[in-house]
PDB file of C-alpha atoms in Angstrom:
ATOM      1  CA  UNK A   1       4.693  26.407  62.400  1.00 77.00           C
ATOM      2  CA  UNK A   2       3.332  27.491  65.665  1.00 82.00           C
ATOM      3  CA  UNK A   3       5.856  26.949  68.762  1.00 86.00           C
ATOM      4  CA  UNK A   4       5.136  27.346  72.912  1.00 82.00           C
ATOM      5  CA  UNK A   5       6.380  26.403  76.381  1.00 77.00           C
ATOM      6  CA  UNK A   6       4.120  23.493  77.776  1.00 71.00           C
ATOM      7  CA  UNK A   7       1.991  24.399  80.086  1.00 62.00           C
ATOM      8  CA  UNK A   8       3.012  21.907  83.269  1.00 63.00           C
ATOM      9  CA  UNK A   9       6.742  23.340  83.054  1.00 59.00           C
ATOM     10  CA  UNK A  10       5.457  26.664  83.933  1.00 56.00           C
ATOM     11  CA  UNK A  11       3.147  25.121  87.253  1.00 61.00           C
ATOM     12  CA  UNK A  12       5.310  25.203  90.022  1.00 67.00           C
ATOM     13  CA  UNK A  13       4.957  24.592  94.030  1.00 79.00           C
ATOM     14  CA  UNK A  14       4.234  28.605  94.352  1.00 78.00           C
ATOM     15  CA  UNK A  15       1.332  28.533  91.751  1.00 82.00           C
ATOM     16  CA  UNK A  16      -0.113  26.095  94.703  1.00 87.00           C
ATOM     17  CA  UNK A  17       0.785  27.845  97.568  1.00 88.00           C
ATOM     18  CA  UNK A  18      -0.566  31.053  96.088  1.00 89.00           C
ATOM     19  CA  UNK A  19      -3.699  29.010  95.522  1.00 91.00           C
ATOM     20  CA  UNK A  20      -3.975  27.512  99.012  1.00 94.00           C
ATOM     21  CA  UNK A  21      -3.502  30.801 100.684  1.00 94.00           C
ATOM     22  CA  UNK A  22      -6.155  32.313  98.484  1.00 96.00           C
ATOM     23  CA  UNK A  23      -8.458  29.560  98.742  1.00 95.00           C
ATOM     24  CA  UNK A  24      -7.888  29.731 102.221  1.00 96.00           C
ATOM     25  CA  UNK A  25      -8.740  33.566 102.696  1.00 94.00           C
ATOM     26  CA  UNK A  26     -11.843  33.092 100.551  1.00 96.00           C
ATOM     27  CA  UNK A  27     -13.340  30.554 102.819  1.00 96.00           C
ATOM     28  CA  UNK A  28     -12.446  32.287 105.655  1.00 95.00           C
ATOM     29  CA  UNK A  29     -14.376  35.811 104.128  1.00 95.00           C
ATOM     30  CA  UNK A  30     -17.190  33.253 103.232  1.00 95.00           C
ATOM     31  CA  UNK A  31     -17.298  32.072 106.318  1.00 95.00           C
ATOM     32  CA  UNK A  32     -17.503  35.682 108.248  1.00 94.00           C
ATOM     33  CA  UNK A  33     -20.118  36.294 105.621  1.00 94.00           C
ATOM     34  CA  UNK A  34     -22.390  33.455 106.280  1.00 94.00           C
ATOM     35  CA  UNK A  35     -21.879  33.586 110.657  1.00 94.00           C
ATOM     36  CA  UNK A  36     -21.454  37.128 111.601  1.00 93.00           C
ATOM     37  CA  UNK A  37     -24.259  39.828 109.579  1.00 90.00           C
ATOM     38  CA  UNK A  38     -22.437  42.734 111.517  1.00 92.00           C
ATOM     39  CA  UNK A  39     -19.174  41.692 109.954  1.00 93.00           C
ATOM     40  CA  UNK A  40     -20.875  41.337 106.264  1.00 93.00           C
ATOM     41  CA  UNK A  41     -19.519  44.295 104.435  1.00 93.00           C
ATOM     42  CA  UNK A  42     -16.132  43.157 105.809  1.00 94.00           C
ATOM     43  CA  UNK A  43     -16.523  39.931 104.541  1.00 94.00           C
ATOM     44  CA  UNK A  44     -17.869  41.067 100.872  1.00 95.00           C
ATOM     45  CA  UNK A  45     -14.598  43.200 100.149  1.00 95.00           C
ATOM     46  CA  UNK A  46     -12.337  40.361 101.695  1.00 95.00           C
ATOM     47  CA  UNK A  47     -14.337  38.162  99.207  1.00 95.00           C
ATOM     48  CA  UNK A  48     -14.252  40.920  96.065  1.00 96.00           C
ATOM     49  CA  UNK A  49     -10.050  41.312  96.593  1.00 95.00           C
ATOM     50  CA  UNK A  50      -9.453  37.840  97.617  1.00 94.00           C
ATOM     51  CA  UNK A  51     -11.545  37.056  93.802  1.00 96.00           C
ATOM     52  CA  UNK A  52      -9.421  39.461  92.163  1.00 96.00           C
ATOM     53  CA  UNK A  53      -6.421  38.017  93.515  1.00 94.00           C
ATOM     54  CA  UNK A  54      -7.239  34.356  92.454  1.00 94.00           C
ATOM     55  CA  UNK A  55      -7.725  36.128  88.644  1.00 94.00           C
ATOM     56  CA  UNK A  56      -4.544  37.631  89.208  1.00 90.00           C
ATOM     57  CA  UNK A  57      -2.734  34.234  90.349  1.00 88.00           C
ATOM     58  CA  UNK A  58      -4.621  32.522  87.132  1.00 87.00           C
ATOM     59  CA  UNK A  59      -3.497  35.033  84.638  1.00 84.00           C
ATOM     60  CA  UNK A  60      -0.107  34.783  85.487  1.00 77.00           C
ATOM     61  CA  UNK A  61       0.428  30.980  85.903  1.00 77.00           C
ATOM     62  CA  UNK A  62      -1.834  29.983  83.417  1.00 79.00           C
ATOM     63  CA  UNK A  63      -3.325  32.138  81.065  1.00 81.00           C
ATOM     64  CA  UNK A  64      -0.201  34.232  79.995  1.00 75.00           C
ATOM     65  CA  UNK A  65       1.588  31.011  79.143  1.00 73.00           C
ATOM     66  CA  UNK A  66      -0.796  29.351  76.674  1.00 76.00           C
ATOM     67  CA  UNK A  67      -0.888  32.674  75.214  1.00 80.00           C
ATOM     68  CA  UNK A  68       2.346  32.886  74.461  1.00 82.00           C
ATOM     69  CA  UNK A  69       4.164  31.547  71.289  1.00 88.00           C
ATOM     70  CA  UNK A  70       6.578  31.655  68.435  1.00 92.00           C
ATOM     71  CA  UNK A  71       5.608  31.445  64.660  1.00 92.00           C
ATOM     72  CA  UNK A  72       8.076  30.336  62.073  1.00 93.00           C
ATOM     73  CA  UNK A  73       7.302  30.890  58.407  1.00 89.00           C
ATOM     74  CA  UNK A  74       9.301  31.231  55.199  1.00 85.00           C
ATOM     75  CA  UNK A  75       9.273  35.109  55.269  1.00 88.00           C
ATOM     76  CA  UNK A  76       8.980  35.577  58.874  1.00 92.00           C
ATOM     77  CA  UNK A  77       9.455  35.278  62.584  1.00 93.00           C
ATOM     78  CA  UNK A  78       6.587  36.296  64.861  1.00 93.00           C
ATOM     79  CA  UNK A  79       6.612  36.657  68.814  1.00 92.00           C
ATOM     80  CA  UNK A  80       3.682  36.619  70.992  1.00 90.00           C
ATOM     81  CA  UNK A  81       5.459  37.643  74.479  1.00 84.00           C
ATOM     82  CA  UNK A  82       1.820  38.834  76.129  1.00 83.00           C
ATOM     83  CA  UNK A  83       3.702  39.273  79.812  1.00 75.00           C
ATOM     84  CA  UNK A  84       6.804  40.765  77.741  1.00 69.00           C
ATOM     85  CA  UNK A  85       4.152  43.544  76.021  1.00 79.00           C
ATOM     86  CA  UNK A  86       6.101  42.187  72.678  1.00 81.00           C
ATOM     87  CA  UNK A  87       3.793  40.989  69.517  1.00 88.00           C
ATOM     88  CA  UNK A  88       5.898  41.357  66.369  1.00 89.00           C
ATOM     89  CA  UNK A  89       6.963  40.228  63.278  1.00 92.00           C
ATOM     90  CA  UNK A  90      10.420  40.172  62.054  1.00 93.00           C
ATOM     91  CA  UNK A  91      11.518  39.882  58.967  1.00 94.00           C
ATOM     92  CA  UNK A  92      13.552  37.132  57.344  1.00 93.00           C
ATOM     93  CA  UNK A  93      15.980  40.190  56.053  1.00 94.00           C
ATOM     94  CA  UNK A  94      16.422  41.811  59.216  1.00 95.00           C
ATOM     95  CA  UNK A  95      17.567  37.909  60.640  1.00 95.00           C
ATOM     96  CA  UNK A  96      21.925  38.536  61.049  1.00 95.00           C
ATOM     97  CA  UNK A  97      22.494  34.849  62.796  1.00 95.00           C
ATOM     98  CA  UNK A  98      21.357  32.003  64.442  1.00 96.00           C
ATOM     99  CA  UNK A  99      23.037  29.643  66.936  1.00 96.00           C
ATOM    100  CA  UNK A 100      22.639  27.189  69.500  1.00 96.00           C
ATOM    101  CA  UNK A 101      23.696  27.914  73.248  1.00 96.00           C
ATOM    102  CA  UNK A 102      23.678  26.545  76.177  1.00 95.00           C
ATOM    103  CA  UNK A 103      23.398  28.856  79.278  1.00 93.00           C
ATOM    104  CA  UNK A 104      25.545  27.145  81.460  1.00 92.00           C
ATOM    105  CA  UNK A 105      28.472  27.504  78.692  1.00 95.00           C
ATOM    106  CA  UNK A 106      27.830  30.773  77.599  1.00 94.00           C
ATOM    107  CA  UNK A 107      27.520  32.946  80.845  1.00 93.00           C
ATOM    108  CA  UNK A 108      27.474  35.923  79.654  1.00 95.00           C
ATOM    109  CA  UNK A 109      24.199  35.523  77.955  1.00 94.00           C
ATOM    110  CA  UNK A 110      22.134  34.504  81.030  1.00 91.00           C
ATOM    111  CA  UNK A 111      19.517  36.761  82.757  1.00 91.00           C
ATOM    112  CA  UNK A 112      20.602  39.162  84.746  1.00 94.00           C
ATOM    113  CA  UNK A 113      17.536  41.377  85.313  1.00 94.00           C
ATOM    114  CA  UNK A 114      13.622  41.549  83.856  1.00 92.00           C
ATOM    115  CA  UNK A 115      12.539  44.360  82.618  1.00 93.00           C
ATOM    116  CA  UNK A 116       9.266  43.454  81.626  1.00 91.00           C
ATOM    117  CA  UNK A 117       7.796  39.624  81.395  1.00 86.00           C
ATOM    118  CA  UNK A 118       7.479  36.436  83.617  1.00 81.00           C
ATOM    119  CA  UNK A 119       9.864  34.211  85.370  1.00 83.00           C
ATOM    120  CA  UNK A 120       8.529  31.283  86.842  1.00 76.00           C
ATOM    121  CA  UNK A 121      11.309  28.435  87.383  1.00 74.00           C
ATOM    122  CA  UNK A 122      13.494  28.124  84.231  1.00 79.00           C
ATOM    123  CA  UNK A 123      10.158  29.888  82.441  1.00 82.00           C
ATOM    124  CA  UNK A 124      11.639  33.442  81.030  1.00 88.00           C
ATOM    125  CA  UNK A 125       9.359  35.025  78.680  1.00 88.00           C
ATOM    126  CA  UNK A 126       9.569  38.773  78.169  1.00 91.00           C
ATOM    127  CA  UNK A 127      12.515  41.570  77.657  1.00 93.00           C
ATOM    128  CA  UNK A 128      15.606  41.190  79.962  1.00 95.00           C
ATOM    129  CA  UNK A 129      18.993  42.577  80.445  1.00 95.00           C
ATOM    130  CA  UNK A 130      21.782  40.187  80.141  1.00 95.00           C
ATOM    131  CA  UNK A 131      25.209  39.515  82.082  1.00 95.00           C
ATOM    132  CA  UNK A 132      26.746  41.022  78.839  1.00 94.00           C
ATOM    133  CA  UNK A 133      24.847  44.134  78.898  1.00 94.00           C
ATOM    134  CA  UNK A 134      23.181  43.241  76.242  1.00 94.00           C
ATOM    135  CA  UNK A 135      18.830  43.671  76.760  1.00 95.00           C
ATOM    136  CA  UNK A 136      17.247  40.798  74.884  1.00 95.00           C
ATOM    137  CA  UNK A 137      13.864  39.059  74.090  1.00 94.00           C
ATOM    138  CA  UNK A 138      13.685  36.171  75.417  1.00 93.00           C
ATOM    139  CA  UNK A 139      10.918  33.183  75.450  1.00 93.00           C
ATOM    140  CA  UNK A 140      12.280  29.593  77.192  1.00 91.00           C
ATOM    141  CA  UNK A 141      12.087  26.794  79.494  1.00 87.00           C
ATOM    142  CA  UNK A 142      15.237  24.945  79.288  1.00 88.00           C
ATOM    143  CA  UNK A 143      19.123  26.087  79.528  1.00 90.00           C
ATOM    144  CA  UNK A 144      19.795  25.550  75.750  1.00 94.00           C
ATOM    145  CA  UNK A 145      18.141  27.912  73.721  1.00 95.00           C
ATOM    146  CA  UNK A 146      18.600  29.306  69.985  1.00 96.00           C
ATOM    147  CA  UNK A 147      20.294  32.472  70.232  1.00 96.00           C
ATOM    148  CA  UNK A 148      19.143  35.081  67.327  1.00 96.00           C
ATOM    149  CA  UNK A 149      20.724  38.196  66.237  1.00 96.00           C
ATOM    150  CA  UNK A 150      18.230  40.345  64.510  1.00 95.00           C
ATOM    151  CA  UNK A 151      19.437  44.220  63.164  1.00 94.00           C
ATOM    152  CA  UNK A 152      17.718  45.750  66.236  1.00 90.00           C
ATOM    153  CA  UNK A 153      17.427  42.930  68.838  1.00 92.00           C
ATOM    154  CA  UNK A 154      18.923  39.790  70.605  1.00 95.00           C
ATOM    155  CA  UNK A 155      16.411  36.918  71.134  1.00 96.00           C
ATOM    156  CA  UNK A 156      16.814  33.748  73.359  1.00 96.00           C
ATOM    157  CA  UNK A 157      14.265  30.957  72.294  1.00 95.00           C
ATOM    158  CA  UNK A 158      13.596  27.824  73.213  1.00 93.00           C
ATOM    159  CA  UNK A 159      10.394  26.507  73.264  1.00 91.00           C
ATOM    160  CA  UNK A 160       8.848  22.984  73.336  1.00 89.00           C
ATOM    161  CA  UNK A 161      10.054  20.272  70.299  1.00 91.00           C
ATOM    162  CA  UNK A 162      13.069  22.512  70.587  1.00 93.00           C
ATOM    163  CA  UNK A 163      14.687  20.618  68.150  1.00 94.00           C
ATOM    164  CA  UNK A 164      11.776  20.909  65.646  1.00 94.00           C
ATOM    165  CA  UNK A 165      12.220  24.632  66.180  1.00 93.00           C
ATOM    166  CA  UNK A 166      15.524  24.606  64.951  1.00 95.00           C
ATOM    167  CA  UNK A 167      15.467  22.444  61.931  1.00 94.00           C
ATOM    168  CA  UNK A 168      12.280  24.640  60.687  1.00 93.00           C
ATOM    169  CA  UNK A 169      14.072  28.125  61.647  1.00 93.00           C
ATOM    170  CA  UNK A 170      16.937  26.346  59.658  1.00 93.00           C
ATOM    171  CA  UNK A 171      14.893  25.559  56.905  1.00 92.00           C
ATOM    172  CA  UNK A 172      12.374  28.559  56.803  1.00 90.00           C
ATOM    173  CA  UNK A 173      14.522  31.298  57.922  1.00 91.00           C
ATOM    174  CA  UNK A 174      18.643  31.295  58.179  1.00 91.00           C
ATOM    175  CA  UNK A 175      21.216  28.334  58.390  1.00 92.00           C
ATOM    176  CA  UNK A 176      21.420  27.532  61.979  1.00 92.00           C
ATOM    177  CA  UNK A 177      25.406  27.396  63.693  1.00 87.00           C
ATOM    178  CA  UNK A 178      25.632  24.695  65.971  1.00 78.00           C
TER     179      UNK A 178
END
């Protein structure tokens, strides 16, 4: 069973300001383009980074998140973390424990820095070091996530029909603790 992060809870007020300003730049390069010819290979490179920029902005915000995803099967986990740089398969052997967390109880497991992936809002996908130390995988949206011990890594999930999630990591993988 396949497993993401909706897309609108990862769209948030700076994916529109980014836009704006963008949008904003690119008509003004346009603009330069079409009224002043001495000012036209100005404008063109204004227009080439201000296009690069806007792929940039819809990469992040968009792209990266449909991409990413969690598949549960009776042999196996598998992560697709594209902004993390993580696409593996673990296991069901190499699966210690499974339990349910909340981040505002459990402290010590919240983020504490990014090492590599995307934070937008309460959207963590990607490798991070925790309050505990501890550097985890994690891939989220919401403060209660399923917290997996794994013989050579710590993973935080919670994706959409997070309660689906659990009962088929339950019944694919390892008994989940409440």
């Amino acid at each position: 069973m396949n497993y993401s992060v909706s897309l609108l809870s990862t769209i948030n007020p700076l994916f529109f300001a980014a836009l704006a300003l963008v949008g904003l730049l690119l008509g003004k390069a346009i603009y330069t383009y079409k009224a002043y010819h001495d000012l036209r290979g100005k404008a063109i490179r204004e227009i080439v980074l201000g296009s690069l920029v806007l792929i940039f902005i819809i990469a992040a915000f968009i792209v990266l998140p449909v991409l990413a995803g969690i598949t549960v099967n009776e042999n196996n986990l598998s992560l697709r973390l594209p902004s993390g740089l993580t696409y593996e398969t673990i296991p069901k052997e190499d699966i210690l424990s499974a339990t349910v967390i909340n981040l505002d109880e459990h402290p010590e497991y919240a983020i504490k820095s990014k090492v590599v992936g995307a934070e937008i809002r309460h959207y963590r996908e990607g490798i991070f070091n925790l309050e505990n130390g501890i550097e985890a995988t994690a891939f989220y949206d919401d403060n209660t996530v399923l917290l997996v011990q794994t013989t050579n890594r710590t993973l935080l999930l919670g994706p959409d029909h997070f309660a689906d999630f659990v009962k088929n990591f339950g019944d694919q993988l390892i008994s989940v603790e409440p």
